[in-house]
Amino acid sequence: MFKNLFKKNKPEKTEASNTIIQPLEGKILSIEEVPDPVFSQKMMGDGFAIDPSNGVLISPIDGQVMNVFPTKHAISLADNNGREILIHVGLDTVTLKGEGFTLFVKDGDKIKQGQKLMEIDFASIKSKVPSIITPVVFTNLSENEKVVVEGDQVRVIS
């Protein structure tokens, strides 16, 4: 059902976080394809995006929930090696003030890869926001690391 997205090239501190899985089912897009310059110009970091085909958001990693935004439209995670990931559901979804989002985690929760984090009612929010394309941004990559999208695979390379 969910495909492996990438395997890190560097030696890992823990076996469990070698692989990141796709957090939403749908088509993987390059971050440059996100119709918002904050994401497409990598102002928050490098990453990729998903044009979602269903509304179940799962954890792409083993780690911890760092922050669930009060408006429920975004969640930041950290894997067990300290790599930080921001998942921003749709664009301008902050204006919905939580409408259409059901959370299953809170700040500080330990999470396992594949664990349900949130359900999103894309059918109800789609007409209220510019896009449901969901950026997935690595906010603390080192300067020599970048995200590469090749078909339906995403890798972080040094």
PDB file of C-alpha atoms in Angstrom:
ATOM      1  CA  MET A   1       0.000   0.000   0.000  1.00  0.00           C
ATOM      2  CA  PHE A   2       2.581   2.629   1.028  1.00  0.00           C
ATOM      3  CA  LYS A   3       5.885   2.655  -0.794  1.00  0.00           C
ATOM      4  CA  ASN A   4       9.302   3.151   0.743  1.00  0.00           C
ATOM      5  CA  LEU A   5      10.389   6.643  -0.121  1.00  0.00           C
ATOM      6  CA  PHE A   6      14.099   6.580   0.510  1.00  0.00           C
ATOM      7  CA  LYS A   7      16.953   5.078   2.363  1.00  0.00           C
ATOM      8  CA  LYS A   8      19.539   7.388   3.826  1.00  0.00           C
ATOM      9  CA  ASN A   9      23.070   7.100   2.519  1.00  0.00           C
ATOM     10  CA  LYS A  10      24.743   7.847   5.865  1.00  0.00           C
ATOM     11  CA  PRO A  11      25.254   5.321   8.660  1.00  0.00           C
ATOM     12  CA  GLU A  12      22.301   5.365  11.010  1.00  0.00           C
ATOM     13  CA  LYS A  13      22.101   5.525  14.773  1.00  0.00           C
ATOM     14  CA  THR A  14      19.046   3.267  14.845  1.00  0.00           C
ATOM     15  CA  GLU A  15      17.870   0.558  12.490  1.00  0.00           C
ATOM     16  CA  ALA A  16      14.207   1.618  12.722  1.00  0.00           C
ATOM     17  CA  SER A  17      14.656   4.995  11.063  1.00  0.00           C
ATOM     18  CA  ASN A  18      16.532   3.865   7.933  1.00  0.00           C
ATOM     19  CA  THR A  19      13.420   4.163   5.805  1.00  0.00           C
ATOM     20  CA  ILE A  20      10.773   6.820   5.472  1.00  0.00           C
ATOM     21  CA  ILE A  21       7.387   5.917   4.076  1.00  0.00           C
ATOM     22  CA  GLN A  22       4.905   8.087   2.206  1.00  0.00           C
ATOM     23  CA  PRO A  23       2.690   9.840   4.793  1.00  0.00           C
ATOM     24  CA  LEU A  24      -0.346  10.145   2.474  1.00  0.00           C
ATOM     25  CA  GLU A  25      -1.455   8.020  -0.447  1.00  0.00           C
ATOM     26  CA  GLY A  26      -1.273   9.932  -3.708  1.00  0.00           C
ATOM     27  CA  LYS A  27       1.031  11.196  -6.427  1.00  0.00           C
ATOM     28  CA  ILE A  28       4.511  12.312  -5.340  1.00  0.00           C
ATOM     29  CA  LEU A  29       5.527  15.717  -6.704  1.00  0.00           C
ATOM     30  CA  SER A  30       8.722  17.709  -6.645  1.00  0.00           C
ATOM     31  CA  ILE A  31       8.706  20.489  -4.034  1.00  0.00           C
ATOM     32  CA  GLU A  32       9.141  22.954  -6.936  1.00  0.00           C
ATOM     33  CA  GLU A  33       5.653  21.963  -8.168  1.00  0.00           C
ATOM     34  CA  VAL A  34       3.903  23.257  -5.016  1.00  0.00           C
ATOM     35  CA  PRO A  35       1.844  26.329  -6.023  1.00  0.00           C
ATOM     36  CA  ASP A  36       3.199  28.416  -3.125  1.00  0.00           C
ATOM     37  CA  PRO A  37       6.619  30.135  -3.215  1.00  0.00           C
ATOM     38  CA  VAL A  38       7.313  29.485   0.483  1.00  0.00           C
ATOM     39  CA  PHE A  39       7.505  25.786  -0.369  1.00  0.00           C
ATOM     40  CA  SER A  40       8.498  25.781  -4.058  1.00  0.00           C
ATOM     41  CA  GLN A  41      11.472  28.073  -3.392  1.00  0.00           C
ATOM     42  CA  LYS A  42      12.522  25.891  -0.433  1.00  0.00           C
ATOM     43  CA  MET A  43      12.304  28.755   2.076  1.00  0.00           C
ATOM     44  CA  MET A  44      11.477  26.261   4.843  1.00  0.00           C
ATOM     45  CA  GLY A  45      13.737  23.497   3.539  1.00  0.00           C
ATOM     46  CA  ASP A  46      13.961  20.883   0.817  1.00  0.00           C
ATOM     47  CA  GLY A  47      11.340  18.190   0.436  1.00  0.00           C
ATOM     48  CA  PHE A  48       8.612  16.856  -1.782  1.00  0.00           C
ATOM     49  CA  ALA A  49       4.835  17.068  -1.992  1.00  0.00           C
ATOM     50  CA  ILE A  50       1.890  14.730  -2.362  1.00  0.00           C
ATOM     51  CA  ASP A  51      -1.279  15.263  -4.356  1.00  0.00           C
ATOM     52  CA  PRO A  52      -3.373  13.145  -1.977  1.00  0.00           C
ATOM     53  CA  SER A  53      -5.805  10.428  -3.025  1.00  0.00           C
ATOM     54  CA  ASN A  54      -7.129   9.769   0.498  1.00  0.00           C
ATOM     55  CA  GLY A  55      -7.252  11.555   3.820  1.00  0.00           C
ATOM     56  CA  VAL A  56      -5.360   9.301   6.222  1.00  0.00           C
ATOM     57  CA  LEU A  57      -2.059  10.867   7.292  1.00  0.00           C
ATOM     58  CA  ILE A  58       0.395   8.379   8.799  1.00  0.00           C
ATOM     59  CA  SER A  59       3.791   8.830  10.359  1.00  0.00           C
ATOM     60  CA  PRO A  60       6.584   8.457   7.807  1.00  0.00           C
ATOM     61  CA  ILE A  61       9.082   7.739  10.599  1.00  0.00           C
ATOM     62  CA  ASP A  62       9.697   6.341  14.059  1.00  0.00           C
ATOM     63  CA  GLY A  63      10.200   9.276  16.385  1.00  0.00           C
ATOM     64  CA  GLN A  64       8.268  11.976  18.182  1.00  0.00           C
ATOM     65  CA  VAL A  65       5.604  14.582  17.475  1.00  0.00           C
ATOM     66  CA  MET A  66       7.320  17.929  17.984  1.00  0.00           C
ATOM     67  CA  ASN A  67       4.353  20.200  17.313  1.00  0.00           C
ATOM     68  CA  VAL A  68       0.766  19.920  16.186  1.00  0.00           C
ATOM     69  CA  PHE A  69      -0.303  23.355  15.013  1.00  0.00           C
ATOM     70  CA  PRO A  70      -3.361  24.673  16.921  1.00  0.00           C
ATOM     71  CA  THR A  71      -5.270  24.885  13.625  1.00  0.00           C
ATOM     72  CA  LYS A  72      -4.444  21.188  12.973  1.00  0.00           C
ATOM     73  CA  HIS A  73      -3.302  21.930   9.384  1.00  0.00           C
ATOM     74  CA  ALA A  74       0.355  21.014   9.980  1.00  0.00           C
ATOM     75  CA  ILE A  75       2.438  18.731  12.135  1.00  0.00           C
ATOM     76  CA  SER A  76       6.168  18.628  12.777  1.00  0.00           C
ATOM     77  CA  LEU A  77       7.967  15.409  13.608  1.00  0.00           C
ATOM     78  CA  ALA A  78      11.500  14.384  14.520  1.00  0.00           C
ATOM     79  CA  ASP A  79      12.910  10.963  13.760  1.00  0.00           C
ATOM     80  CA  ASN A  80      15.082   9.084  16.237  1.00  0.00           C
ATOM     81  CA  ASN A  81      18.212  10.574  14.640  1.00  0.00           C
ATOM     82  CA  GLY A  82      17.015  14.171  14.932  1.00  0.00           C
ATOM     83  CA  ARG A  83      15.907  14.773  11.337  1.00  0.00           C
ATOM     84  CA  GLU A  84      12.920  17.136  11.434  1.00  0.00           C
ATOM     85  CA  ILE A  85       9.974  16.836   9.056  1.00  0.00           C
ATOM     86  CA  LEU A  86       7.125  19.306   8.592  1.00  0.00           C
ATOM     87  CA  ILE A  87       3.947  17.973   6.971  1.00  0.00           C
ATOM     88  CA  HIS A  88       1.764  20.898   5.871  1.00  0.00           C
ATOM     89  CA  VAL A  89      -1.650  19.610   4.749  1.00  0.00           C
ATOM     90  CA  GLY A  90      -2.789  21.668   1.771  1.00  0.00           C
ATOM     91  CA  LEU A  91      -2.188  25.359   1.162  1.00  0.00           C
ATOM     92  CA  ASP A  92      -3.740  28.172   3.188  1.00  0.00           C
ATOM     93  CA  THR A  93      -5.453  25.519   5.309  1.00  0.00           C
ATOM     94  CA  VAL A  94      -4.611  27.543   8.416  1.00  0.00           C
ATOM     95  CA  THR A  95      -7.703  29.620   7.538  1.00  0.00           C
ATOM     96  CA  LEU A  96      -9.937  26.590   8.192  1.00  0.00           C
ATOM     97  CA  LYS A  97      -9.179  26.841  11.938  1.00  0.00           C
ATOM     98  CA  GLY A  98      -9.167  23.068  12.357  1.00  0.00           C
ATOM     99  CA  GLU A  99     -12.289  22.330  10.300  1.00  0.00           C
ATOM    100  CA  GLY A 100     -11.910  19.052   8.391  1.00  0.00           C
ATOM    101  CA  PHE A 101      -9.033  17.709  10.520  1.00  0.00           C
ATOM    102  CA  THR A 102      -9.228  14.952  13.159  1.00  0.00           C
ATOM    103  CA  LEU A 103      -6.057  14.440  15.226  1.00  0.00           C
ATOM    104  CA  PHE A 104      -4.877  11.193  16.799  1.00  0.00           C
ATOM    105  CA  VAL A 105      -1.648  12.534  18.380  1.00  0.00           C
ATOM    106  CA  LYS A 106      -0.471  15.501  20.432  1.00  0.00           C
ATOM    107  CA  ASP A 107       2.794  17.331  21.073  1.00  0.00           C
ATOM    108  CA  GLY A 108       5.431  15.081  22.623  1.00  0.00           C
ATOM    109  CA  ASP A 109       3.855  11.749  21.638  1.00  0.00           C
ATOM    110  CA  LYS A 110       6.243   8.975  20.644  1.00  0.00           C
ATOM    111  CA  ILE A 111       5.223   7.636  17.225  1.00  0.00           C
ATOM    112  CA  LYS A 112       5.879   4.579  15.119  1.00  0.00           C
ATOM    113  CA  GLN A 113       6.198   4.473  11.359  1.00  0.00           C
ATOM    114  CA  GLY A 114       2.768   3.858   9.816  1.00  0.00           C
ATOM    115  CA  GLN A 115       0.870   5.109  12.894  1.00  0.00           C
ATOM    116  CA  LYS A 116      -2.211   7.191  12.095  1.00  0.00           C
ATOM    117  CA  LEU A 117      -1.572  10.853  12.939  1.00  0.00           C
ATOM    118  CA  MET A 118      -4.603  12.550  11.451  1.00  0.00           C
ATOM    119  CA  GLU A 119      -7.602  12.176   9.176  1.00  0.00           C
ATOM    120  CA  ILE A 120      -8.362  14.937   6.701  1.00  0.00           C
ATOM    121  CA  ASP A 121     -11.753  15.405   5.055  1.00  0.00           C
ATOM    122  CA  PHE A 122     -10.382  16.557   1.692  1.00  0.00           C
ATOM    123  CA  ALA A 123     -13.867  16.444   0.132  1.00  0.00           C
ATOM    124  CA  SER A 124     -15.103  19.119   2.532  1.00  0.00           C
ATOM    125  CA  ILE A 125     -12.020  21.353   2.493  1.00  0.00           C
ATOM    126  CA  LYS A 126     -11.021  21.148  -1.180  1.00  0.00           C
ATOM    127  CA  SER A 127     -13.320  23.980  -2.295  1.00  0.00           C
ATOM    128  CA  LYS A 128     -12.256  26.226   0.612  1.00  0.00           C
ATOM    129  CA  VAL A 129      -8.495  26.315  -0.024  1.00  0.00           C
ATOM    130  CA  PRO A 130      -6.281  27.038  -3.049  1.00  0.00           C
ATOM    131  CA  SER A 131      -4.842  23.490  -3.110  1.00  0.00           C
ATOM    132  CA  ILE A 132      -4.808  20.213  -1.183  1.00  0.00           C
ATOM    133  CA  ILE A 133      -1.263  19.454  -2.370  1.00  0.00           C
ATOM    134  CA  THR A 134       0.601  18.565   0.817  1.00  0.00           C
ATOM    135  CA  PRO A 135       4.259  19.619   1.185  1.00  0.00           C
ATOM    136  CA  VAL A 136       6.576  17.379   3.221  1.00  0.00           C
ATOM    137  CA  VAL A 137       9.622  19.447   4.169  1.00  0.00           C
ATOM    138  CA  PHE A 138      12.864  18.390   5.835  1.00  0.00           C
ATOM    139  CA  THR A 139      13.542  21.484   7.903  1.00  0.00           C
ATOM    140  CA  ASN A 140      17.025  20.688   9.205  1.00  0.00           C
ATOM    141  CA  LEU A 141      18.979  19.015   6.412  1.00  0.00           C
ATOM    142  CA  SER A 142      22.673  19.837   6.352  1.00  0.00           C
ATOM    143  CA  GLU A 143      23.945  22.118   3.582  1.00  0.00           C
ATOM    144  CA  ASN A 144      25.268  19.165   1.574  1.00  0.00           C
ATOM    145  CA  GLU A 145      21.992  17.199   1.699  1.00  0.00           C
ATOM    146  CA  LYS A 146      19.168  17.547  -0.811  1.00  0.00           C
ATOM    147  CA  VAL A 147      15.942  15.769  -1.696  1.00  0.00           C
ATOM    148  CA  VAL A 148      15.706  14.095  -5.094  1.00  0.00           C
ATOM    149  CA  VAL A 149      12.409  12.914  -6.626  1.00  0.00           C
ATOM    150  CA  GLU A 150      12.721  10.140  -9.205  1.00  0.00           C
ATOM    151  CA  GLY A 151       9.333   8.842 -10.333  1.00  0.00           C
ATOM    152  CA  ASP A 152       7.553   7.604  -7.217  1.00  0.00           C
ATOM    153  CA  GLN A 153      10.723   7.434  -5.153  1.00  0.00           C
ATOM    154  CA  VAL A 154      12.218  10.172  -2.977  1.00  0.00           C
ATOM    155  CA  ARG A 155      15.755  10.086  -1.599  1.00  0.00           C
ATOM    156  CA  VAL A 156      17.880  12.384   0.515  1.00  0.00           C
ATOM    157  CA  ILE A 157      21.389  12.513  -0.896  1.00  0.00           C
ATOM    158  CA  SER A 158      24.616  14.120   0.293  1.00  0.00           C
TER     159      SER A 158
END
